Structure formats: structure tokens, C-alpha cells
Amino acid sequence: MNTENHFKIVIVGHVDHGKSTIIGRLLSDTGSLPNGRLEQVKEMCRKNSRPFEYAFLLDALKNEQRQGSL
Ligand SMILES: Nc1nc2c(ncn2[C@@H]2O[C@H](COP(=O)(O)OP(=O)(O)O)[C@@H](O)[C@H]2O)c(=O)[nH]1
Ligand SMILES: [Mg+2]
């Protein structure tokens, strides 16, 4: 991985102030998500009759990291 092209940012805020939402949106808009992840999370929301939230992309990544599959 080329670290010269990395852009480091820090998101700080209280609980429920939208940190996960903005990170999810940034990952999505910069094409940094694994292929199909956005569609997978949208499908999960549809199945559970929940409105889609960009914050759920973070939860999906966290679950994968815990499973060692990312
Ligand atoms: N109205 C509004 N709601 C937002 C915004 N950003 C996030 N939210 C909502 O606030 C809630 C908490 O967001 P989340 O990203 O999980 O917050 P975190 O705890 O800081 O990670 C979620 O229900 C989001 O949909 C925003 O810009 N405007
Ligand atoms: Mg969060």
C-alpha cells in the first residue's frame, strides 16, 4: 500500500453526534469500501425493515475485523 497517498483525518465528537455516519459516508464516496459492501448493508436494512444509515457500514466492518476476514 502506498502511504504517500494516504490522507489522515481525526473525527471527534460526543456519542450520537454523527462520527460513524460521516466516516461511513467518506468511505463510500471515496470508493474505499470492499466491493459490494454498500449493497450488502442496504439489503440487510431492507430485510430488517430499517432505514439505511451510513453508520451501519462501520458496524459491518467492525464485525468483519472481529472475525478476522478483513
Ligand atoms: N439530522 C441528522 N442526523 C444525523 C446526522 N449525522 C448522523 N445523524 C444521525 O444521528 C445518529 C447517530 O449517528 P452516529 O453516526 O451513529 O453517531 P456516533 O455515535 O457519533 O458514531 C444516527 O441515527 C444518524 O442517522 C446529521 O448530519 N443530521
Ligand atoms: Mg459510532
Short mmCIF file of C-alpha atoms and ligand atoms in Angstrom, two decimals:
data_model
loop_
_atom_site.label_atom_id
_atom_site.label_comp_id
_atom_site.label_asym_id
_atom_site.label_seq_id
_atom_site.Cartn_x
_atom_site.Cartn_y
_atom_site.Cartn_z
CA MET A 1 0.00 0.00 0.00
CA ASN A 2 1.33 3.45 -0.92
CA THR A 3 1.31 5.53 2.25
CA GLU A 4 2.11 8.73 0.30
CA ASN A 5 -1.48 8.73 -0.96
CA HIS A 6 -2.98 8.36 2.49
CA PHE A 7 -4.97 11.21 3.96
CA LYS A 8 -5.26 11.07 7.72
CA ILE A 9 -8.20 12.67 9.48
CA VAL A 10 -9.47 12.54 13.04
CA ILE A 11 -13.20 12.62 13.84
CA VAL A 12 -14.03 13.74 17.36
CA GLY A 13 -17.47 14.11 18.93
CA HIS A 14 -19.87 13.01 21.62
CA VAL A 15 -21.88 9.83 21.32
CA ASP A 16 -24.57 10.03 18.60
CA HIS A 17 -23.13 13.21 17.11
CA GLY A 18 -22.61 11.55 13.73
CA LYS A 19 -18.99 10.29 13.77
CA SER A 20 -19.79 6.87 12.30
CA THR A 21 -22.14 8.43 9.78
CA ILE A 22 -19.51 10.78 8.36
CA ILE A 23 -16.83 8.07 8.32
CA GLY A 24 -19.20 5.68 6.52
CA ARG A 25 -20.07 8.36 4.01
CA LEU A 26 -16.39 9.21 3.43
CA LEU A 27 -15.51 5.53 2.91
CA SER A 28 -18.40 5.18 0.49
CA ASP A 29 -17.81 8.36 -1.51
CA THR A 30 -14.07 7.73 -1.84
CA GLY A 31 -14.60 4.17 -3.09
CA SER A 32 -12.77 2.77 -0.05
CA LEU A 33 -15.31 0.08 0.85
CA PRO A 34 -14.87 -3.56 -0.11
CA ASN A 35 -16.80 -4.42 -3.28
CA GLY A 36 -20.50 -4.98 -2.65
CA ARG A 37 -20.42 -3.79 0.97
CA LEU A 38 -22.80 -0.86 0.43
CA GLU A 39 -25.34 -3.09 -1.34
CA GLN A 40 -24.97 -5.75 1.38
CA VAL A 41 -25.74 -3.30 4.18
CA LYS A 42 -28.66 -1.78 2.24
CA GLU A 43 -30.05 -5.29 1.76
CA MET A 44 -29.63 -6.03 5.49
CA CYS A 45 -31.60 -2.85 6.27
CA ARG A 46 -34.32 -3.80 3.80
CA LYS A 47 -34.65 -7.27 5.33
CA ASN A 48 -34.89 -5.80 8.83
CA SER A 49 -37.25 -3.01 7.71
CA ARG A 50 -34.80 -0.37 8.94
CA PRO A 51 -33.87 2.83 7.15
CA PHE A 52 -30.33 2.66 5.74
CA GLU A 53 -27.67 4.54 7.71
CA TYR A 54 -24.09 5.11 6.62
CA ALA A 55 -23.05 4.37 10.23
CA PHE A 56 -24.04 0.71 9.63
CA LEU A 57 -21.10 0.40 7.21
CA LEU A 58 -18.80 0.85 10.20
CA ASP A 59 -20.60 -1.83 12.18
CA ALA A 60 -20.27 -4.21 9.22
CA LEU A 61 -16.53 -3.54 9.02
CA LYS A 62 -16.10 -3.99 12.79
CA ASN A 63 -17.88 -7.35 12.66
CA GLU A 64 -15.62 -8.50 9.88
CA GLN A 65 -12.49 -7.37 11.68
CA ARG A 66 -13.59 -9.35 14.74
CA GLN A 67 -13.99 -12.41 12.55
CA GLY A 68 -10.55 -11.84 11.02
CA SER A 69 -11.96 -11.78 7.50
CA LEU A 70 -10.92 -8.24 6.53
N1 LIG B 1 -30.20 15.08 11.50
C1 LIG B 1 -29.01 14.49 11.38
N2 LIG B 1 -28.83 13.28 11.93
C2 LIG B 1 -27.62 12.72 11.80
C3 LIG B 1 -26.54 13.35 11.12
N3 LIG B 1 -25.45 12.54 11.18
C4 LIG B 1 -25.85 11.45 11.86
N4 LIG B 1 -27.15 11.54 12.22
C5 LIG B 1 -27.95 10.55 12.96
O1 LIG B 1 -27.51 10.54 14.32
C6 LIG B 1 -27.50 9.19 14.84
C7 LIG B 1 -26.14 8.86 15.42
O2 LIG B 1 -25.17 8.86 14.39
P1 LIG B 1 -23.80 8.04 14.51
O3 LIG B 1 -23.06 8.29 13.24
O4 LIG B 1 -24.09 6.61 14.86
O5 LIG B 1 -23.10 8.77 15.75
P2 LIG B 1 -21.75 8.40 16.55
O6 LIG B 1 -22.20 7.84 17.87
O7 LIG B 1 -21.06 9.74 16.76
O8 LIG B 1 -20.93 7.45 15.73
C8 LIG B 1 -27.90 8.28 13.68
O9 LIG B 1 -29.25 7.93 13.83
C9 LIG B 1 -27.70 9.15 12.44
O10 LIG B 1 -28.63 8.82 11.42
C10 LIG B 1 -26.78 14.64 10.54
O11 LIG B 1 -25.91 15.27 9.95
N5 LIG B 1 -28.03 15.16 10.71
MG MG B 2 -20.31 5.50 16.14
#
